[in-house]
Coordinates of C-alpha atoms in Angstrom, one line a residue:
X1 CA -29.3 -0.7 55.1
X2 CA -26.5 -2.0 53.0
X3 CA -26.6 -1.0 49.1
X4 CA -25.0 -2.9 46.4
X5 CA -22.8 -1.4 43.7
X6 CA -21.3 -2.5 40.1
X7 CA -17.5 -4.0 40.8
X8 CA -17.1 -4.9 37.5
X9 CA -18.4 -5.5 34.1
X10 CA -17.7 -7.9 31.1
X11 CA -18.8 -8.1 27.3
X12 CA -17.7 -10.4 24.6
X13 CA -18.9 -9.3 21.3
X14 CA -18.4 -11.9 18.2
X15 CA -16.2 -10.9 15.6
X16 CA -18.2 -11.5 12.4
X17 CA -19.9 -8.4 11.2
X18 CA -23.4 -8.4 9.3
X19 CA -24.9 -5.0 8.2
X20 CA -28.3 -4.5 7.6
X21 CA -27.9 -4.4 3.6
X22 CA -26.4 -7.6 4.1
X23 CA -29.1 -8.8 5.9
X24 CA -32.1 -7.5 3.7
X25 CA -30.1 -9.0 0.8
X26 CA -31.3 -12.8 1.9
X27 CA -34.9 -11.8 1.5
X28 CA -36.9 -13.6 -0.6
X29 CA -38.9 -10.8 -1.9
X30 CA -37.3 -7.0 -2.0
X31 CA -39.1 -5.0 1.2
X32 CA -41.3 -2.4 0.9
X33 CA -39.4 -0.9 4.1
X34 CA -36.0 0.8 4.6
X35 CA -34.8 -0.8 7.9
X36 CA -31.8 0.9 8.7
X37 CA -33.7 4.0 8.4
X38 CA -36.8 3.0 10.7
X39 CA -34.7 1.2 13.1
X40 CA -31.0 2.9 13.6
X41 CA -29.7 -0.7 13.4
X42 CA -26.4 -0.5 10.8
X43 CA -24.9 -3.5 11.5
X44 CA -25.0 -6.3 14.4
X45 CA -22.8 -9.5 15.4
X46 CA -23.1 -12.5 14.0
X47 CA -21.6 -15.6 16.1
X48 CA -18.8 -17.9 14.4
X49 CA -20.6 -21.2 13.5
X50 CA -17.9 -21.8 10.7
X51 CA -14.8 -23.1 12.4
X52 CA -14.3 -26.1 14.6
X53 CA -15.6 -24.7 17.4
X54 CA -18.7 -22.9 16.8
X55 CA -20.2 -19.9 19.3
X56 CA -23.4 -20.6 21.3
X57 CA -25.3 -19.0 24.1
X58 CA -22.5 -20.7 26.8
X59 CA -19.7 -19.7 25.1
X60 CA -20.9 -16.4 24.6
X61 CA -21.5 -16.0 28.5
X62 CA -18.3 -17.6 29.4
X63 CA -16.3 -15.1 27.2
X64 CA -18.4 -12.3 28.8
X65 CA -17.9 -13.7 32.9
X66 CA -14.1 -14.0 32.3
X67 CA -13.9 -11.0 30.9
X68 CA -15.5 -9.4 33.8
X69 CA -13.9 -11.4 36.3
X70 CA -10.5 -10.3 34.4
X71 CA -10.9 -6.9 35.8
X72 CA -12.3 -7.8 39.1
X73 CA -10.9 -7.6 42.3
X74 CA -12.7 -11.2 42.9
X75 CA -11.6 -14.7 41.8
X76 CA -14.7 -16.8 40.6
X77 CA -14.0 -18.3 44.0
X78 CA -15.0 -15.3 46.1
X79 CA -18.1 -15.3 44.7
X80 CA -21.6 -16.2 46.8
X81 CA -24.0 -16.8 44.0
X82 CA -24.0 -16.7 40.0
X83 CA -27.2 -16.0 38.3
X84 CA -27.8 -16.5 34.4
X85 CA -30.1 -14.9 32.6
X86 CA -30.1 -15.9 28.7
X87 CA -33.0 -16.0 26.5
X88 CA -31.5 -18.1 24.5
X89 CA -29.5 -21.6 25.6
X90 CA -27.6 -23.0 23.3
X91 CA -24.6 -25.6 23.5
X92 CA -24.0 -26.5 19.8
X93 CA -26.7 -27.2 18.0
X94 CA -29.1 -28.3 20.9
X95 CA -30.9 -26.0 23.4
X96 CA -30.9 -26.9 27.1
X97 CA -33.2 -26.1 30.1
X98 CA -31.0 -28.2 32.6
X99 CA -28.6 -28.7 33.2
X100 CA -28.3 -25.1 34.5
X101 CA -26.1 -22.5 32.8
X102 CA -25.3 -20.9 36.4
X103 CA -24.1 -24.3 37.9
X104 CA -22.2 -24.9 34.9
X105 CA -20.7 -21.5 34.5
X106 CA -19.9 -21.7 38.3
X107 CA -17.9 -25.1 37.6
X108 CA -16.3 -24.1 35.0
X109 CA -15.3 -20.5 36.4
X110 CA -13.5 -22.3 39.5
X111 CA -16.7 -21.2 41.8
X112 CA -16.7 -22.7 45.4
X113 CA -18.8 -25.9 45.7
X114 CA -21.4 -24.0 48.1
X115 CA -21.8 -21.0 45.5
X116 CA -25.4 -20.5 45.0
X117 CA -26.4 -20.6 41.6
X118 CA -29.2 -20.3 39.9
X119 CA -30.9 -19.4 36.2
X120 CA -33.5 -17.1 34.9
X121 CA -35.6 -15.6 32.0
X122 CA -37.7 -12.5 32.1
X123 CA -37.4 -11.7 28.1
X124 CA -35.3 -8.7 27.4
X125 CA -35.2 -8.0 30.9
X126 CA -33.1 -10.8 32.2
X127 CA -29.8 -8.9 33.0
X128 CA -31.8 -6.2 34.6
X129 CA -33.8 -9.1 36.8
X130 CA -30.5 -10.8 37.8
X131 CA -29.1 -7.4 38.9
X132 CA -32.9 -6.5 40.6
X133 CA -32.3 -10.3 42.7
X134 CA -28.6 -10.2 43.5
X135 CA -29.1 -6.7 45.3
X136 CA -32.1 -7.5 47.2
X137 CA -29.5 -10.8 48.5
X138 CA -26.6 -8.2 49.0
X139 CA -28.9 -5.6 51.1
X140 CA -30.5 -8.5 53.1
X141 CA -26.7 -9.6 54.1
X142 CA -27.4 -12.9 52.6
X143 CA -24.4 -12.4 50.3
X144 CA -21.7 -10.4 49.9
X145 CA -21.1 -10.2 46.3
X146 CA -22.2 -12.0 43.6
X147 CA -22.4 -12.3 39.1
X148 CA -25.3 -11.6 36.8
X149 CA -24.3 -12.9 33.3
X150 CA -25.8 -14.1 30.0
X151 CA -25.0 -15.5 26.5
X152 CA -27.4 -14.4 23.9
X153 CA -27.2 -16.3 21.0
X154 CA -30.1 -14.9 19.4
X155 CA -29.2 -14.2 15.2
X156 CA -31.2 -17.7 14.5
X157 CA -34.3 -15.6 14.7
X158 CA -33.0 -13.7 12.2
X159 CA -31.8 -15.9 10.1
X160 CA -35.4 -17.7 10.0
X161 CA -37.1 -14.3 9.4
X162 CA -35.2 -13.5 6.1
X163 CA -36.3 -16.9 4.7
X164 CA -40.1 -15.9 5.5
X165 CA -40.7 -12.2 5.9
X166 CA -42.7 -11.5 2.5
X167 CA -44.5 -8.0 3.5
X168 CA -43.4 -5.5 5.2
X169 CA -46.2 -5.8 8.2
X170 CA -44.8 -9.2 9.2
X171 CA -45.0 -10.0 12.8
X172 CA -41.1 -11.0 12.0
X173 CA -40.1 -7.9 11.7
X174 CA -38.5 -7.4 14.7
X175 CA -36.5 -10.3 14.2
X176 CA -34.5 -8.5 12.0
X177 CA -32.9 -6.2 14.4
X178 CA -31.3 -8.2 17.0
X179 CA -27.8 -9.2 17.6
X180 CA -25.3 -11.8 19.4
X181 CA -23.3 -11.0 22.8
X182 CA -22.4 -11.8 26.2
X183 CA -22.3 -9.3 29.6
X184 CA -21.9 -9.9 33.1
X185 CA -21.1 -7.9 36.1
X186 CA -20.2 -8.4 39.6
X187 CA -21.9 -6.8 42.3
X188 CA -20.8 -6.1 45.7
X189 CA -21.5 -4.1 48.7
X190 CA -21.0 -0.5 48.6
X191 CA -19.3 2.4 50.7
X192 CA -19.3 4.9 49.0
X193 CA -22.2 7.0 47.8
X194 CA -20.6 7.9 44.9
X195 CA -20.3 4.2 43.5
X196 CA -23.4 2.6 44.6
X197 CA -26.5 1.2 43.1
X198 CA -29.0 3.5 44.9
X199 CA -32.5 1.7 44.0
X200 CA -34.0 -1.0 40.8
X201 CA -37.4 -1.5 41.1
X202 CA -39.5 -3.9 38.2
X203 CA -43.0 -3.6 37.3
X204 CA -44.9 -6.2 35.0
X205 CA -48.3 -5.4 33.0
X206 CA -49.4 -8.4 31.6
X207 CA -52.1 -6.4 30.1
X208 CA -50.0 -5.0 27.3
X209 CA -48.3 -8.2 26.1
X210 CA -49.7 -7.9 23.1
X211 CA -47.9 -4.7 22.4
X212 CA -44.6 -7.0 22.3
X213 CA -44.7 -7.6 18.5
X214 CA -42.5 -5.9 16.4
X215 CA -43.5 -3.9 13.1
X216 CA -43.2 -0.9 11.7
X217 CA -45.3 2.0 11.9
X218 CA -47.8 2.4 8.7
X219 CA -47.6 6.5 9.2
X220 CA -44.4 6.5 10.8
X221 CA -42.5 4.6 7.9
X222 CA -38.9 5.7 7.8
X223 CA -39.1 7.7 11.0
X224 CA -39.8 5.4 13.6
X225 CA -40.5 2.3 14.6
X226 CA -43.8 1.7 16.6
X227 CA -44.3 -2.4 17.7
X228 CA -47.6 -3.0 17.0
X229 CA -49.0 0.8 15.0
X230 CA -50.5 1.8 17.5
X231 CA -49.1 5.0 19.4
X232 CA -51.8 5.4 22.1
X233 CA -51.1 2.1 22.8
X234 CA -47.3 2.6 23.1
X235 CA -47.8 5.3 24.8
X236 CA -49.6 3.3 27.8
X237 CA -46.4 1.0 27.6
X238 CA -43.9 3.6 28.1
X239 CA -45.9 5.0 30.7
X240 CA -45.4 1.7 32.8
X241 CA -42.1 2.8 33.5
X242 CA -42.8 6.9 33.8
X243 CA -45.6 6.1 36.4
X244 CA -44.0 3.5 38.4
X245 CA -40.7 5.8 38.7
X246 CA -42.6 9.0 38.9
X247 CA -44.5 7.4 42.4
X248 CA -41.5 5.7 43.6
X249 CA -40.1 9.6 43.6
X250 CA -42.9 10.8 44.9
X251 CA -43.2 8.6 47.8
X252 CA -39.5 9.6 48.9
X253 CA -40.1 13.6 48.4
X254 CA -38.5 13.7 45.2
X255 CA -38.6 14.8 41.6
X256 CA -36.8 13.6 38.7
X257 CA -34.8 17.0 38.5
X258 CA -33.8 16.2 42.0
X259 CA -32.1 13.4 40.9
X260 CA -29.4 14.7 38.8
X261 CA -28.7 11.7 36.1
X262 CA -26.1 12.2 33.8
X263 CA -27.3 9.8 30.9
X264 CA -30.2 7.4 30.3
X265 CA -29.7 3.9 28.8
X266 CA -32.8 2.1 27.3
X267 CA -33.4 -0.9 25.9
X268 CA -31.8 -1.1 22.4
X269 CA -34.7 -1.6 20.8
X270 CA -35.1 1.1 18.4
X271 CA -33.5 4.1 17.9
X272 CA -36.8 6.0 16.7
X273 CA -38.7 4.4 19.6
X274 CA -36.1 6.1 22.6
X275 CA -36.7 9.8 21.4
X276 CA -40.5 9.1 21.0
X277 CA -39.8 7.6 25.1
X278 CA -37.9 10.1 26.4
X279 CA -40.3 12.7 24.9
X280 CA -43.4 11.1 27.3
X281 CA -40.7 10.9 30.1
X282 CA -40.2 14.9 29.6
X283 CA -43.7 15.3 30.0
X284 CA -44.5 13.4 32.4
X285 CA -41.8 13.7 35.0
X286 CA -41.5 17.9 34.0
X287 CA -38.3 17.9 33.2
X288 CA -36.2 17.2 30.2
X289 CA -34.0 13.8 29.8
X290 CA -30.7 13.4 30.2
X291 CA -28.3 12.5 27.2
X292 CA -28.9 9.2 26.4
X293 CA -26.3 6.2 25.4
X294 CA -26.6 4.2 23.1
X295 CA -25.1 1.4 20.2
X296 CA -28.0 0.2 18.3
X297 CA -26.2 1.3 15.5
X298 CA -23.4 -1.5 15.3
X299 CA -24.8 -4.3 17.8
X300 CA -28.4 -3.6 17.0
X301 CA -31.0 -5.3 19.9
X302 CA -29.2 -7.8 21.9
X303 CA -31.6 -8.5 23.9
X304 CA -31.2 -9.1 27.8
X305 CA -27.7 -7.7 27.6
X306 CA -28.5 -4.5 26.1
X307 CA -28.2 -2.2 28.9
X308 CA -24.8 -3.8 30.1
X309 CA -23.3 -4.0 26.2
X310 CA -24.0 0.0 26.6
X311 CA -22.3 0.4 30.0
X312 CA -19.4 -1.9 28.7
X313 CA -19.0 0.0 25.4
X314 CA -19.0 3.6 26.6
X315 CA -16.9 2.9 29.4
X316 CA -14.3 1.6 26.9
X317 CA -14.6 4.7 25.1
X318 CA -14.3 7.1 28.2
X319 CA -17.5 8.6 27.4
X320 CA -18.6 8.2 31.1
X321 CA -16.9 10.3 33.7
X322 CA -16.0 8.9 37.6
X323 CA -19.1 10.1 39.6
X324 CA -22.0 10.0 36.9
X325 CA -25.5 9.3 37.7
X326 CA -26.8 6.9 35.3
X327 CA -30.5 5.7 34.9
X328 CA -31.4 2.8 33.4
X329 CA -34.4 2.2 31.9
X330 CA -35.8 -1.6 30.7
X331 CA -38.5 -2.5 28.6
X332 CA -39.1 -6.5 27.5
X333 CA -41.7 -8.3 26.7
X334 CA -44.7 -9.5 29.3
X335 CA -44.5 -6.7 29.7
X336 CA -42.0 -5.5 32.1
X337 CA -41.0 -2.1 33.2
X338 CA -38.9 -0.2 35.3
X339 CA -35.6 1.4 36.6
X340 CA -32.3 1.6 37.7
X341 CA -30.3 4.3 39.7
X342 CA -26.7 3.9 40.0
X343 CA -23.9 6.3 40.5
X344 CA -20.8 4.3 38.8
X345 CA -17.2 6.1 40.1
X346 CA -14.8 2.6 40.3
X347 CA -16.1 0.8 37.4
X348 CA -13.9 0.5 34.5
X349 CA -13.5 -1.3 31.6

């Protein structure tokens, strides 16, 4: 069976830098909470809405696709199918459910007329849900190669939280932590074990939606952050992804130790929340985590691109050698769950 692997990848990050003293500043009311602490968030990027051409979610993911599509061996034209995953879908001021962001992406790009194209939203998971659809089409031989991409022009949220947060248990809190971006990658076929993706699977537990709101922890203030106080109940979220992966394993023969990861990316949600996760991952699978990657200190949560904003920024650096083994892990609202394997050996930003 054919496997698909990660040709390229793209970010665009805006310039304009807010920190989280900045941020805190615009509250009404001083909080009873020391966010940085709690959530490893520093700073996080605000998009341009001063000059004569603001940034919105389509900009955003037009910066990110031609920035991917700079380093690919692929014109726009090559590819089969474009798939957009925002949350949020801005043009201006307005937001838009049609037209679609992948048809007009695709236009723009230079796409052929006959390139399938299509949008999406699965919360925070929407990159990882683009990737899980574009290689189930590559491995079926329905395409050859394709683009997952999104805009996230998310800091409104947080611009309406500081106007309202006025205790430190507000269901706002959250808010607070996220930041803007773009990402998009190219897939293709792979032949080479060594640069493949080798599965993604996605689980969703509607169950434990209502674990999706975002506060801090009462006992764990200045530690961690916990999103609704509840640790058991956290711990049944996190164990969405451990026992999903942990039988997918078990039903090839294998363990995670077998599989030899390099580094873990998680959702940038927290940066209290991934030890607490990887901890209940140790235990679980029997075996400790790899090093995990991470910049929720200076881009904070942006959302659906997270994972890819990770990949993009610690490629840049060099921190990720040809041949790694990289897991990654997403967790969104819904609640979804699940997991990526990918060994990344051509990718380069």
């Amino acid at each position: 069976m054919p496997h698909s692997r990660f040709e390229s990848i793209g970010a665009y990050l805006p310039s304009k830098r807010v920190t989280t003293e900045e941020l805190l500043a615009q509250l009404k009311e001083t909080p009873g909470f020391d966010l940085e602490k709690i959530t490893g968030v520093k700073e996080r990027r605000f998009r341009d809405t001063a000059t004569e051409n603001p940034e919105d979610s389509y900009i955003l993911a037009m910066n990110a696709a031609q920035d991917c599509l700079s380093r690919s061996q692929y014109a726009a034209s090559d590819l089969d199918v474009i798939i957009s995953t925002s949350i949020t879908r801005s043009k201006g001021s307005r937001m838009y459910m049609e037209p679609s962001f992948a048809g007009s992406l695709a236009r723009e790009l230079g796409a052929r007329p006959d390139t399938i194209s299509f949008d999406l939203s699965n919360a925070c998971a929407g990159m990882m849900t683009g990737t899980y659809i574009l290689d189930r089409m590559i491995r079926s031989g329905a395409v050859k190669r394709g683009m997952v991409v999104s805009g996230e022009a998310i800091t409104p949220i947080a611009e309406t939280a500081v106007n309202e947060i006025t205790e430190k248990y507000d269901l706002q809190f959250a808010s607070l932590t996220v930041g803007d971006s773009g990402a998009a990658v190219i897939l293709d076929e792979s032949v080479d074990e060594d640069d493949r993706i080798h599965y993604i699977e996605l689980v969703t537990a509607s169950e434990f939606s209502h674990l999706c709101l975002g506060m801090p922890s009462e006992k764990s203030q200045g530690v961690s952050l916990y999103t609704d106080n509840r640790k058991m109940h956290n711990e049944s979220r996190f164990l969405l992804w451990t026992d999903t992966q942990g039988n997918f394993m078990a039903d090839r023969g294998i363990t995670f130790e077998d599989e030899g990861f390099d580094y873990i990316i998680h959702h940038q949600f927290g940066a209290g929340a991934i030890p607490f996760m990887n901890a209940i991952a140790a235990r679980e699978f029997g075996s400790p985590m790899p090093p995990d990657l991470n910049v929720i200190e200076k881009y904070g949560n942006t959302s659906t691109t997270s994972h890819f904003i990770v990949l993009h920024d610690q490629l840049s650096q060099q921190n990720i050698a040809s041949g790694s083994k990289v897991l990654m892990v997403p967790a969104a609202s819904g609640v979804v769950g699940g997991f990526l394997s990918t060994t990344i050996s051509s990718l380069k930003v």
